[in-house]
PDB file of C-alpha atoms in Angstrom:
ATOM      1  CA  MET A   1      71.569  -3.855  29.840  1.00 69.00           C
ATOM      2  CA  ALA A   2      67.821  -3.636  29.356  1.00 80.00           C
ATOM      3  CA  LYS A   3      66.122  -4.509  26.090  1.00 85.00           C
ATOM      4  CA  SER A   4      65.067  -1.498  24.080  1.00 92.00           C
ATOM      5  CA  SER A   5      61.581  -1.080  22.647  1.00 90.00           C
ATOM      6  CA  ARG A   6      63.094  -1.771  19.201  1.00 93.00           C
ATOM      7  CA  ALA A   7      64.193  -5.284  20.152  1.00 95.00           C
ATOM      8  CA  SER A   8      62.510  -8.035  18.130  1.00 95.00           C
ATOM      9  CA  SER A   9      61.456  -9.995  21.227  1.00 94.00           C
ATOM     10  CA  ARG A  10      59.794  -6.878  22.715  1.00 95.00           C
ATOM     11  CA  LYS A  11      57.988  -6.217  19.428  1.00 95.00           C
ATOM     12  CA  ALA A  12      56.759  -9.823  19.229  1.00 96.00           C
ATOM     13  CA  ASN A  13      55.452  -9.726  22.813  1.00 95.00           C
ATOM     14  CA  ASN A  14      53.628  -6.448  22.168  1.00 95.00           C
ATOM     15  CA  GLN A  15      52.004  -7.865  19.040  1.00 96.00           C
ATOM     16  CA  ARG A  16      50.826 -10.929  20.970  1.00 96.00           C
ATOM     17  CA  LEU A  17      49.356  -8.725  23.686  1.00 95.00           C
ATOM     18  CA  LYS A  18      47.530  -6.606  21.112  1.00 94.00           C
ATOM     19  CA  SER A  19      45.985  -9.617  19.423  1.00 95.00           C
ATOM     20  CA  ARG A  20      45.118 -11.715  22.499  1.00 95.00           C
ATOM     21  CA  VAL A  21      44.342  -9.210  25.249  1.00 94.00           C
ATOM     22  CA  PHE A  22      43.518  -5.800  23.827  1.00 95.00           C
ATOM     23  CA  GLY A  23      41.969  -6.972  20.558  1.00 95.00           C
ATOM     24  CA  PRO A  24      38.889  -8.643  22.093  1.00 95.00           C
ATOM     25  CA  VAL A  25      38.380  -5.679  24.440  1.00 95.00           C
ATOM     26  CA  GLU A  26      38.356  -3.226  21.530  1.00 95.00           C
ATOM     27  CA  GLU A  27      35.992  -5.430  19.521  1.00 95.00           C
ATOM     28  CA  ALA A  28      33.573  -5.687  22.457  1.00 96.00           C
ATOM     29  CA  ARG A  29      33.640  -1.917  22.886  1.00 96.00           C
ATOM     30  CA  ALA A  30      32.957  -1.386  19.181  1.00 96.00           C
ATOM     31  CA  GLU A  31      30.006  -3.801  19.387  1.00 97.00           C
ATOM     32  CA  ARG A  32      28.533  -1.942  22.381  1.00 97.00           C
ATOM     33  CA  LEU A  33      28.900   1.406  20.628  1.00 96.00           C
ATOM     34  CA  SER A  34      27.339   0.177  17.388  1.00 97.00           C
ATOM     35  CA  ALA A  35      24.426  -1.391  19.288  1.00 96.00           C
ATOM     36  CA  ARG A  36      23.823   1.893  21.105  1.00 95.00           C
ATOM     37  CA  LEU A  37      23.965   3.850  17.846  1.00 95.00           C
ATOM     38  CA  LEU A  38      21.519   1.469  16.161  1.00 95.00           C
ATOM     39  CA  GLU A  39      19.162   1.805  19.121  1.00 94.00           C
ATOM     40  CA  LEU A  40      19.304   5.609  18.904  1.00 92.00           C
ATOM     41  CA  ALA A  41      18.740   5.512  15.148  1.00 92.00           C
ATOM     42  CA  ALA A  42      15.684   3.269  15.566  1.00 93.00           C
ATOM     43  CA  GLN A  43      13.988   5.679  17.990  1.00 91.00           C
ATOM     44  CA  PRO A  44      11.519   8.167  16.499  1.00 89.00           C
ATOM     45  CA  LYS A  45      12.783  11.698  16.112  1.00 85.00           C
ATOM     46  CA  PRO A  46      11.531  14.220  18.680  1.00 82.00           C
ATOM     47  CA  PRO A  47       9.115  16.838  17.277  1.00 84.00           C
ATOM     48  CA  ALA A  48      10.825  19.940  15.948  1.00 82.00           C
ATOM     49  CA  PRO A  49      10.297  23.029  18.104  1.00 80.00           C
ATOM     50  CA  GLU A  50       7.932  25.536  16.538  1.00 78.00           C
ATOM     51  CA  ALA A  51       9.551  28.731  15.326  1.00 67.00           C
ATOM     52  CA  LYS A  52       8.343  31.943  16.927  1.00 66.00           C
ATOM     53  CA  ASP A  53       9.060  33.948  13.776  1.00 60.00           C
ATOM     54  CA  ASP A  54       6.268  34.561  11.283  1.00 52.00           C
ATOM     55  CA  GLU A  55       8.717  34.717   8.371  1.00 53.00           C
ATOM     56  CA  GLY A  56       9.497  30.989   8.135  1.00 50.00           C
ATOM     57  CA  GLU A  57       5.856  29.833   7.796  1.00 50.00           C
ATOM     58  CA  GLY A  58       5.543  30.199   4.013  1.00 52.00           C
ATOM     59  CA  ALA A  59       1.933  30.482   2.785  1.00 52.00           C
ATOM     60  CA  ALA A  60       0.502  30.980   6.274  1.00 53.00           C
ATOM     61  CA  GLY A  61       2.855  33.906   6.761  1.00 52.00           C
ATOM     62  CA  ASP A  62       1.666  35.465   3.475  1.00 52.00           C
ATOM     63  CA  ALA A  63      -1.949  35.258   4.646  1.00 52.00           C
ATOM     64  CA  LYS A  64      -1.048  37.068   7.863  1.00 53.00           C
ATOM     65  CA  MET A  65       0.697  39.808   5.907  1.00 54.00           C
ATOM     66  CA  ASP A  66      -2.496  40.369   3.864  1.00 53.00           C
ATOM     67  CA  GLU A  67      -4.546  40.690   7.060  1.00 52.00           C
ATOM     68  CA  ASP A  68      -2.065  43.214   8.471  1.00 50.00           C
ATOM     69  CA  ALA A  69      -2.194  45.271   5.286  1.00 52.00           C
ATOM     70  CA  ALA A  70      -5.996  45.337   5.352  1.00 52.00           C
ATOM     71  CA  ALA A  71      -6.228  46.528   8.961  1.00 52.00           C
ATOM     72  CA  PRO A  72      -3.607  49.190   9.791  1.00 53.00           C
ATOM     73  CA  ALA A  73      -4.980  49.539  13.340  1.00 53.00           C
ATOM     74  CA  ASP A  74      -3.816  45.995  14.118  1.00 53.00           C
ATOM     75  CA  VAL A  75      -0.211  46.890  13.286  1.00 53.00           C
ATOM     76  CA  ASN A  76       0.290  48.455  16.704  1.00 61.00           C
ATOM     77  CA  VAL A  77      -1.138  45.366  18.379  1.00 61.00           C
ATOM     78  CA  ASN A  78       1.403  43.098  16.678  1.00 62.00           C
ATOM     79  CA  ALA A  79       4.282  45.522  17.186  1.00 66.00           C
ATOM     80  CA  MET A  80       7.051  44.321  19.435  1.00 65.00           C
ATOM     81  CA  ASP A  81       7.686  46.152  22.663  1.00 66.00           C
ATOM     82  CA  ILE A  82      11.331  47.098  22.952  1.00 67.00           C
ATOM     83  CA  ASP A  83      12.868  47.750  26.316  1.00 67.00           C
ATOM     84  CA  VAL A  84      15.142  50.738  26.119  1.00 67.00           C
ATOM     85  CA  ALA A  85      18.052  50.061  28.396  1.00 64.00           C
ATOM     86  CA  LYS A  86      20.359  52.824  29.477  1.00 62.00           C
ATOM     87  CA  PRO A  87      23.725  52.159  27.845  1.00 59.00           C
ATOM     88  CA  SER A  88      26.534  51.725  30.283  1.00 59.00           C
ATOM     89  CA  THR A  89      29.126  54.458  30.413  1.00 59.00           C
ATOM     90  CA  SER A  90      32.018  52.086  30.022  1.00 57.00           C
ATOM     91  CA  LYS A  91      32.373  48.492  28.945  1.00 57.00           C
ATOM     92  CA  ARG A  92      34.997  47.796  31.583  1.00 57.00           C
ATOM     93  CA  SER A  93      32.550  48.386  34.436  1.00 58.00           C
ATOM     94  CA  ASP A  94      30.519  45.317  33.440  1.00 59.00           C
ATOM     95  CA  LYS A  95      33.496  42.993  33.441  1.00 68.00           C
ATOM     96  CA  LYS A  96      35.173  42.268  36.692  1.00 77.00           C
ATOM     97  CA  ARG A  97      38.868  41.916  36.185  1.00 77.00           C
ATOM     98  CA  ILE A  98      41.037  39.715  38.283  1.00 78.00           C
ATOM     99  CA  GLU A  99      43.580  41.787  40.063  1.00 80.00           C
ATOM    100  CA  LYS A 100      47.067  40.402  39.884  1.00 79.00           C
ATOM    101  CA  ARG A 101      49.221  40.321  42.938  1.00 80.00           C
ATOM    102  CA  LYS A 102      51.895  42.929  42.833  1.00 80.00           C
ATOM    103  CA  LYS A 103      55.360  41.686  43.547  1.00 80.00           C
ATOM    104  CA  THR A 104      56.834  43.202  46.625  1.00 81.00           C
ATOM    105  CA  ARG A 105      60.245  44.627  46.076  1.00 77.00           C
ATOM    106  CA  SER A 106      63.069  43.454  48.216  1.00 78.00           C
ATOM    107  CA  LYS A 107      64.108  45.961  50.848  1.00 79.00           C
ATOM    108  CA  ILE A 108      67.681  44.768  50.624  1.00 83.00           C
ATOM    109  CA  VAL A 109      69.512  46.659  47.914  1.00 78.00           C
ATOM    110  CA  PHE A 110      72.857  45.426  46.726  1.00 76.00           C
ATOM    111  CA  PRO A 111      75.320  47.769  45.077  1.00 74.00           C
ATOM    112  CA  ARG A 112      75.848  47.319  41.372  1.00 77.00           C
ATOM    113  CA  TYR A 113      78.819  45.378  40.146  1.00 76.00           C
ATOM    114  CA  GLY A 114      80.445  48.465  38.645  1.00 74.00           C
ATOM    115  CA  ASP A 115      80.008  50.420  41.864  1.00 68.00           C
ATOM    116  CA  ARG A 116      81.577  47.668  43.939  1.00 65.00           C
ATOM    117  CA  ARG A 117      84.529  47.462  41.640  1.00 66.00           C
ATOM    118  CA  LYS A 118      85.195  51.202  41.791  1.00 68.00           C
ATOM    119  CA  THR A 119      85.111  51.304  45.578  1.00 62.00           C
ATOM    120  CA  LYS A 120      87.633  48.466  45.996  1.00 57.00           C
ATOM    121  CA  ARG A 121      90.307  50.160  43.907  1.00 55.00           C
TER     122      ARG A 121
END
């Protein structure tokens, strides 16, 4: 009979393998990962992308609002052009559905069990 995984000799061998073979490999991997993380942390942060919204600017945004209030003719210049798209008639037309294969029915038809039994009597 083979030794089960619960056998004490199997457990001892697995513990030795973990400590001697797999232990150093895991430690080396952890060292590489920590070195890479430290290198990334030491690099300067990339500049933050500038927001296109005027709302998040704070005091500069308030100054722009005062200019817009003073000159109502400029309101149309700063207005956003909106493309009016024709709404689709149905939502299903946009999505292409995968057609499932229809199962072909067998052309051989067997009589039902009850029918067979009645005919034999």
